[in-house]
Structure formats: structure tokens, C-alpha cells
CSV table of C-alpha atoms in Angstrom, one decimal:
chain,number,residue,atom,x,y,z
V,1,UNK,CA,0.0,0.0,0.0
V,2,UNK,CA,1.3,3.4,-0.9
V,3,UNK,CA,1.9,5.9,1.9
V,4,UNK,CA,1.0,9.5,1.7
V,5,UNK,CA,4.7,10.3,1.3
V,6,UNK,CA,4.7,8.0,-1.8
V,7,UNK,CA,1.7,9.8,-3.2
V,8,UNK,CA,3.4,13.2,-2.8
V,9,UNK,CA,6.7,12.0,-4.3
V,10,UNK,CA,4.9,10.6,-7.4
V,11,UNK,CA,2.2,13.3,-7.8
V,12,UNK,CA,2.2,15.2,-11.0
V,13,UNK,CA,2.2,18.9,-10.9
V,14,UNK,CA,-1.3,20.4,-11.0
V,15,UNK,CA,-2.5,24.0,-10.5
V,16,UNK,CA,-5.3,23.2,-8.1
V,17,UNK,CA,-6.7,26.0,-5.9
V,18,UNK,CA,-9.3,26.0,-3.2
V,19,UNK,CA,-12.7,26.3,-4.8
V,20,UNK,CA,-14.9,29.3,-3.8
V,21,UNK,CA,-17.4,26.9,-2.1
V,22,UNK,CA,-16.5,23.9,0.0
V,23,UNK,CA,-18.3,20.6,0.7
V,24,UNK,CA,-17.6,18.2,3.6
V,25,UNK,CA,-15.0,15.6,2.6
V,26,UNK,CA,-13.7,17.5,-0.4
V,27,UNK,CA,-10.0,16.7,-0.9
V,28,UNK,CA,-7.7,18.8,-3.1
V,29,UNK,CA,-4.0,18.6,-3.8
V,30,UNK,CA,-2.3,22.0,-4.0
V,31,UNK,CA,0.8,22.0,-6.1
V,32,UNK,CA,1.9,25.4,-4.7
V,33,UNK,CA,2.1,24.1,-1.1
V,34,UNK,CA,2.6,20.4,-1.9
V,35,UNK,CA,-0.1,19.5,0.6
V,36,UNK,CA,-3.4,17.7,0.7
V,37,UNK,CA,-6.3,19.8,2.1
V,38,UNK,CA,-9.4,18.2,3.4
V,39,UNK,CA,-12.6,20.2,3.8
V,40,UNK,CA,-15.0,19.9,6.8
V,41,UNK,CA,-17.5,22.1,5.0
V,42,UNK,CA,-16.2,25.4,6.3
V,43,UNK,CA,-12.4,25.1,6.8
V,44,UNK,CA,-9.6,23.0,5.3
V,45,UNK,CA,-7.4,20.6,7.3
V,46,UNK,CA,-3.8,20.4,5.9
V,47,UNK,CA,-1.7,17.3,5.6
V,48,UNK,CA,2.0,17.9,4.6
V,49,UNK,CA,4.2,15.5,2.7
V,50,UNK,CA,5.1,13.5,5.8
V,51,UNK,CA,1.4,12.8,6.3
V,52,UNK,CA,1.4,15.0,9.5
V,53,UNK,CA,-1.8,16.9,10.1
V,54,UNK,CA,-1.2,20.5,11.1
V,55,UNK,CA,-4.5,22.3,11.2
V,56,UNK,CA,-4.7,25.7,9.6
V,57,UNK,CA,-6.3,28.6,11.5
V,58,UNK,CA,-9.3,30.3,10.2
V,59,UNK,CA,-7.9,33.5,8.6
V,60,UNK,CA,-10.4,35.9,7.0
V,61,UNK,CA,-8.7,39.3,7.7
V,62,UNK,CA,-5.3,41.0,7.6
V,63,UNK,CA,-4.0,44.5,8.4
V,64,UNK,CA,-3.5,46.8,5.4
V,65,UNK,CA,-1.0,49.7,5.6
V,66,UNK,CA,-0.8,52.6,3.1
V,67,UNK,CA,3.0,53.2,3.3
V,68,UNK,CA,2.5,56.8,4.4
V,69,UNK,CA,1.3,57.0,8.0
V,70,UNK,CA,-0.5,53.7,9.0
V,71,UNK,CA,0.8,51.6,11.9
V,72,UNK,CA,-0.1,49.7,15.0
V,73,UNK,CA,1.4,50.6,18.4
V,74,UNK,CA,1.7,47.7,20.9
V,75,UNK,CA,3.0,49.8,23.8
V,76,UNK,CA,6.0,49.8,26.0
V,77,UNK,CA,5.7,46.7,28.0
V,78,UNK,CA,9.2,45.4,28.7
V,79,UNK,CA,8.2,41.8,28.3
V,80,UNK,CA,8.4,42.4,24.6
V,81,UNK,CA,12.2,42.9,25.0
V,82,UNK,CA,13.5,39.5,26.1
V,83,UNK,CA,17.2,38.7,25.7
V,84,UNK,CA,16.4,35.8,23.4
V,85,UNK,CA,13.4,35.9,21.0
V,86,UNK,CA,11.7,34.8,17.8
V,87,UNK,CA,9.4,37.0,15.8
V,88,UNK,CA,7.3,35.7,12.9
V,89,UNK,CA,4.8,37.4,10.6
V,90,UNK,CA,3.1,37.0,7.2
V,91,UNK,CA,3.8,39.8,4.8
V,92,UNK,CA,2.5,40.9,1.4
V,93,UNK,CA,4.1,44.1,0.0
V,94,UNK,CA,2.5,46.2,-2.7
V,95,UNK,CA,5.9,47.0,-4.2
V,96,UNK,CA,9.4,45.8,-3.8
V,97,UNK,CA,11.0,49.2,-4.4
V,98,UNK,CA,10.4,50.8,-1.0
V,99,UNK,CA,11.6,50.8,2.6
V,100,UNK,CA,9.0,48.7,4.5
V,101,UNK,CA,9.4,48.4,8.3
V,102,UNK,CA,7.6,45.3,9.5
V,103,UNK,CA,8.2,45.2,13.2
V,104,UNK,CA,10.5,47.3,15.4
V,105,UNK,CA,11.4,48.2,19.0
V,106,UNK,CA,14.0,51.0,19.1
V,107,UNK,CA,14.9,54.0,21.2
V,108,UNK,CA,17.7,56.4,20.2
V,109,UNK,CA,19.1,53.9,17.8
V,110,UNK,CA,19.1,51.0,20.3
V,111,UNK,CA,16.8,48.0,19.8
V,112,UNK,CA,15.9,46.0,16.8
V,113,UNK,CA,14.1,46.4,13.5
V,114,UNK,CA,12.9,43.9,10.9
V,115,UNK,CA,12.4,45.3,7.5
V,116,UNK,CA,12.3,45.0,3.7
V,117,UNK,CA,14.2,47.4,1.5
V,118,UNK,CA,13.9,47.2,-2.3
V,119,UNK,CA,13.0,43.5,-2.1
V,120,UNK,CA,15.9,42.7,0.3
V,121,UNK,CA,15.4,41.1,3.8
V,122,UNK,CA,17.1,43.2,6.4
V,123,UNK,CA,17.6,43.6,10.2
V,124,UNK,CA,18.9,46.4,12.3
V,125,UNK,CA,20.2,45.8,15.9
V,126,UNK,CA,23.1,48.2,16.1
V,127,UNK,CA,24.2,47.4,12.6
V,128,UNK,CA,22.4,46.8,9.4
V,129,UNK,CA,22.4,43.1,8.5
V,130,UNK,CA,21.2,41.7,5.1
V,131,UNK,CA,19.7,38.3,5.4
V,132,UNK,CA,19.0,38.0,1.6
V,133,UNK,CA,18.9,40.2,-1.5
V,134,UNK,CA,15.9,40.2,-3.9
V,135,UNK,CA,14.0,38.0,-1.5
V,136,UNK,CA,10.5,39.6,-1.7
V,137,UNK,CA,8.4,40.1,-4.9
V,138,UNK,CA,5.5,42.4,-4.9
V,139,UNK,CA,1.9,41.2,-4.3
V,140,UNK,CA,3.2,37.8,-2.9
V,141,UNK,CA,2.6,36.4,0.6
V,142,UNK,CA,5.7,35.3,2.6
V,143,UNK,CA,6.2,34.0,6.1
V,144,UNK,CA,9.1,35.9,7.6
V,145,UNK,CA,10.8,34.9,10.8
V,146,UNK,CA,13.8,36.2,12.8
V,147,UNK,CA,15.5,34.5,15.8
V,148,UNK,CA,17.9,36.3,18.1
V,149,UNK,CA,20.1,35.0,21.0
V,150,UNK,CA,23.3,36.5,22.3
V,151,UNK,CA,25.2,37.5,19.1
V,152,UNK,CA,23.5,35.1,16.8
V,153,UNK,CA,20.8,36.1,14.3
V,154,UNK,CA,19.0,33.9,11.8
V,155,UNK,CA,16.4,35.0,9.2
V,156,UNK,CA,13.9,32.6,7.6
V,157,UNK,CA,11.5,33.1,4.7
V,158,UNK,CA,8.8,30.5,4.1
V,159,UNK,CA,10.3,28.1,6.6
V,160,UNK,CA,13.8,28.1,5.1
V,161,UNK,CA,17.0,29.9,6.4
V,162,UNK,CA,18.0,32.7,4.1
V,163,UNK,CA,20.7,34.2,6.4
V,164,UNK,CA,22.2,32.1,9.1
V,165,UNK,CA,24.1,32.9,12.3
V,166,UNK,CA,24.8,36.5,11.3
V,167,UNK,CA,26.8,37.9,14.2
V,168,UNK,CA,25.3,41.1,15.8
V,169,UNK,CA,25.5,42.8,19.1
V,170,UNK,CA,22.0,43.2,20.6
V,171,UNK,CA,21.3,46.5,22.3
V,172,UNK,CA,18.2,46.6,24.4
V,173,UNK,CA,15.3,48.8,23.2
V,174,UNK,CA,14.6,49.7,26.9
V,175,UNK,CA,11.2,51.3,27.3
V,176,UNK,CA,10.7,51.8,23.6
V,177,UNK,CA,7.3,51.1,22.0
V,178,UNK,CA,6.8,47.9,19.9
V,179,UNK,CA,5.5,49.0,16.5
V,180,UNK,CA,4.0,47.0,13.7
V,181,UNK,CA,4.2,48.7,10.3
V,182,UNK,CA,6.4,51.7,11.0
V,183,UNK,CA,9.9,52.9,11.8
V,184,UNK,CA,10.3,54.0,15.5
V,185,UNK,CA,11.0,57.5,14.3
V,186,UNK,CA,7.9,57.5,12.1
V,187,UNK,CA,10.0,58.0,8.9
V,188,UNK,CA,9.3,54.8,7.1
V,189,UNK,CA,6.1,52.7,7.0
V,190,UNK,CA,4.9,49.4,5.5
V,191,UNK,CA,3.1,49.6,2.1
V,192,UNK,CA,1.2,46.4,2.0
V,193,UNK,CA,-0.3,43.7,4.3
V,194,UNK,CA,0.8,42.2,7.6
V,195,UNK,CA,-0.9,39.3,9.4
V,196,UNK,CA,-0.6,36.6,12.1
V,197,UNK,CA,2.3,38.2,13.9
V,198,UNK,CA,3.8,36.2,16.8
V,199,UNK,CA,6.7,36.7,19.3
V,200,UNK,CA,8.3,34.2,21.7
V,201,UNK,CA,10.8,34.6,24.5
V,202,UNK,CA,12.9,31.8,23.1
V,203,UNK,CA,14.8,30.8,19.9
V,204,UNK,CA,12.6,28.4,17.9
V,205,UNK,CA,14.3,25.6,16.0
V,206,UNK,CA,14.4,25.4,12.2
V,207,UNK,CA,11.9,22.5,12.4
V,208,UNK,CA,9.5,24.6,14.5
V,209,UNK,CA,9.7,27.5,12.0
V,210,UNK,CA,9.0,25.1,9.1
V,211,UNK,CA,5.9,23.9,10.9
V,212,UNK,CA,4.8,27.4,11.5
V,213,UNK,CA,5.1,28.1,7.7
V,214,UNK,CA,3.1,24.9,7.3
V,215,UNK,CA,3.6,24.9,3.5
V,216,UNK,CA,1.8,28.2,3.2
V,217,UNK,CA,-1.1,27.6,5.6
V,218,UNK,CA,-1.0,29.8,8.8
V,219,UNK,CA,-1.5,27.9,12.0
V,220,UNK,CA,-2.7,28.7,15.6
V,221,UNK,CA,0.5,29.7,17.4
V,222,UNK,CA,-1.2,29.3,20.8
V,223,UNK,CA,-1.2,25.4,20.4
V,224,UNK,CA,1.6,23.0,19.7
V,225,UNK,CA,1.4,21.2,16.3
V,226,UNK,CA,3.7,19.1,14.3
V,227,UNK,CA,7.3,20.0,15.2
V,228,UNK,CA,6.2,23.3,16.8
V,229,UNK,CA,6.4,22.7,20.5
V,230,UNK,CA,7.0,26.3,21.9
V,231,UNK,CA,3.5,27.5,22.4
V,232,UNK,CA,4.2,27.9,26.1
V,233,UNK,CA,7.0,30.5,25.2
V,234,UNK,CA,4.6,32.6,23.1
V,235,UNK,CA,4.5,36.2,24.4
V,236,UNK,CA,2.1,37.7,21.9
V,237,UNK,CA,0.0,36.7,18.9
V,238,UNK,CA,-1.7,39.5,16.9
V,239,UNK,CA,-4.2,38.0,14.5
V,240,UNK,CA,-5.2,41.3,12.7
V,241,UNK,CA,-9.0,41.0,12.8
V,242,UNK,CA,-9.4,37.3,13.5
V,243,UNK,CA,-8.6,37.4,17.2
V,244,UNK,CA,-11.2,37.4,19.9
V,245,UNK,CA,-11.6,41.0,21.0
V,246,UNK,CA,-10.3,42.6,17.8
V,247,UNK,CA,-12.4,45.7,17.0
V,248,UNK,CA,-12.8,48.4,14.4
V,249,UNK,CA,-12.3,52.1,15.3
V,250,UNK,CA,-15.9,52.3,16.4
V,251,UNK,CA,-15.6,49.4,18.8
V,252,UNK,CA,-17.5,47.0,16.6
V,253,UNK,CA,-16.6,43.7,15.0
V,254,UNK,CA,-13.9,44.0,12.2
V,255,UNK,CA,-14.9,43.8,8.6
V,256,UNK,CA,-12.8,44.4,5.4
V,257,UNK,CA,-12.4,48.1,4.8
V,258,UNK,CA,-12.9,49.1,8.5
V,259,UNK,CA,-10.3,51.2,10.2
V,260,UNK,CA,-8.6,49.1,12.9
V,261,UNK,CA,-9.3,50.0,16.5
V,262,UNK,CA,-7.6,47.3,18.6
V,263,UNK,CA,-5.8,44.1,17.7
V,264,UNK,CA,-5.8,41.9,20.8
V,265,UNK,CA,-2.9,39.8,21.9
V,266,UNK,CA,-4.8,36.5,21.8
V,267,UNK,CA,-2.0,34.8,23.9
V,268,UNK,CA,-2.7,37.1,26.8
V,269,UNK,CA,-5.5,39.7,26.0
V,270,UNK,CA,-5.1,43.0,27.8
V,271,UNK,CA,-1.3,42.7,27.6
V,272,UNK,CA,0.6,44.0,24.5
V,273,UNK,CA,-2.7,44.8,22.8
V,274,UNK,CA,-2.2,47.0,19.7
V,275,UNK,CA,-3.9,50.3,18.9
V,276,UNK,CA,-4.1,51.4,15.3
V,277,UNK,CA,-3.3,54.7,13.6
V,278,UNK,CA,-4.9,54.6,10.2
V,279,UNK,CA,-4.4,50.9,9.3
V,280,UNK,CA,-7.5,49.1,8.0
V,281,UNK,CA,-8.7,45.5,7.9
V,282,UNK,CA,-8.6,43.7,4.6
V,283,UNK,CA,-9.9,40.4,3.3
V,284,UNK,CA,-6.6,40.0,1.3
V,285,UNK,CA,-5.2,37.0,3.3
V,286,UNK,CA,-2.9,34.0,2.7
């Protein structure tokens, strides 16, 4: 009897996308993610090439930033400044010719910043480090992850290392605010979409980060799945409209096109919640 691994290794390439409607028991093979997706009538369950089931999380909204003055402020709580950490996020830039700050925590030049510049994947933590050049194409979703411990930095895109063990001296951001979508000084902003942003107080393994990428299907970071076993180290998880307690600027439930009010930290609501300045909810999602 053939195993699911045998099926994947012998499967012919097909451009199969999720249909607009879904019926219980519908099974599709997606050539872009190399995964089987099984419908329960509403959502899809994903099986990777090892036959391991890693459930995708229901994802209907993302945060849209105009590249001019939109951002989300998650406050000054020092818990977002651990000595060792991992940050992951899904990004989709409208252009690859700009300076897009994804997440940052800096004060007077100290701290860290994860950003894209003209398609390159970069990090600042006292010095500019380039993880990879010409990494990001416009209008394409990527899972972007950075780990930091001591003087070691590693950058991942779509679950794979693109810049490994880049030496850097980490300088604490002190009481600086943690921003999503803008430079600490308010001089550069993200032009595009950010979604499913998580931060841990530990360095995740390469296997865990591959499971988080999950062949292009975002997962629930609050629960261990597959090789991902660090849910207990999760400090914050901002779902950008899909989290319980996320609101529009009027305090109502989020809908595409609404100006964002609050994005809750679903790991620990009421701590590290983000307040928006101009960013909107969008139904452009991975």
C-alpha cells in the first residue's frame, strides 16, 4: 500500500486551488504548497508531505498599511524585550521598491528592526544586516521569521533559512514602543499587508519554524502542532482582525475596509494589545 509520502513524491504537478465553495469531505492537492487539504464544509485541514496533520487557523482578515502613516502601536511593556526571542509574521508588500518596516522596537538607535528594502530582507540591531537580497516580490505572501540570541541572528523566509548565524550585538530597546508597520521615528512605513504576527521569549528551532510556515497555511500559534512545541513560550500573537476582541475604530466587529481599532494579543488579552493609527482591515489573506 502506498503511503501519503509515496503519493506526494509521485504526484504530477497540477495547478489546483481551493474552490470558492466547500463541501464536507472535499479533498484537493495544492501544487503550490505540496499539501493535501481536506474540507470539513467550512475550513480545510492540511496534511503535509510527511502525512502529518497540522490544522490551519481560520484566517479571514489581515491588516492593510498605506505606506504613508499607518501603523499599530503595541505599547512599551518590557516583556516584549527578552534577551532571546523569535518574531514571525506573514507579509505581502504592494511594491518591492520601497523601505518597509515590518516590526520594530527601538529608542535612540538602540533595539531592533525587521524590514524589507527594495526587495531585500534586512535587520537592524546596532548594525544593518542583510539576510538576503531580492527576496521579496510584490503582491506575494511570505512567512518571515527572525530569531535572536546572544550575538546570533537567523532569518527565515517560508520556513527556510536565508541568512544564518549572522553575528550582531544586541542593544536593548529599553522602554521603547513595539510598533507594527512603522519605523520607530515615524520615517518609514509598510506599504502592504501584515498578518498573524507572533513573538516568543525563546529561539525556535528550524523544524518549528518550518511547521509554522506549514507549506503556506497559517497555524494557531497558541497550540503546539507538528514540530512546533514552543506554544508555552509565546508572548504575543496578533491576528489582525481574526482574534477574539479585535475591533474596528468604532468598537464594533472587524470587517474588510474598516479602520482598525484594537488588535488583541490572543495569547494574553489585555497585555501587549495593539492600537491602530490609520491601518485598515482587509480580506486579502494568505
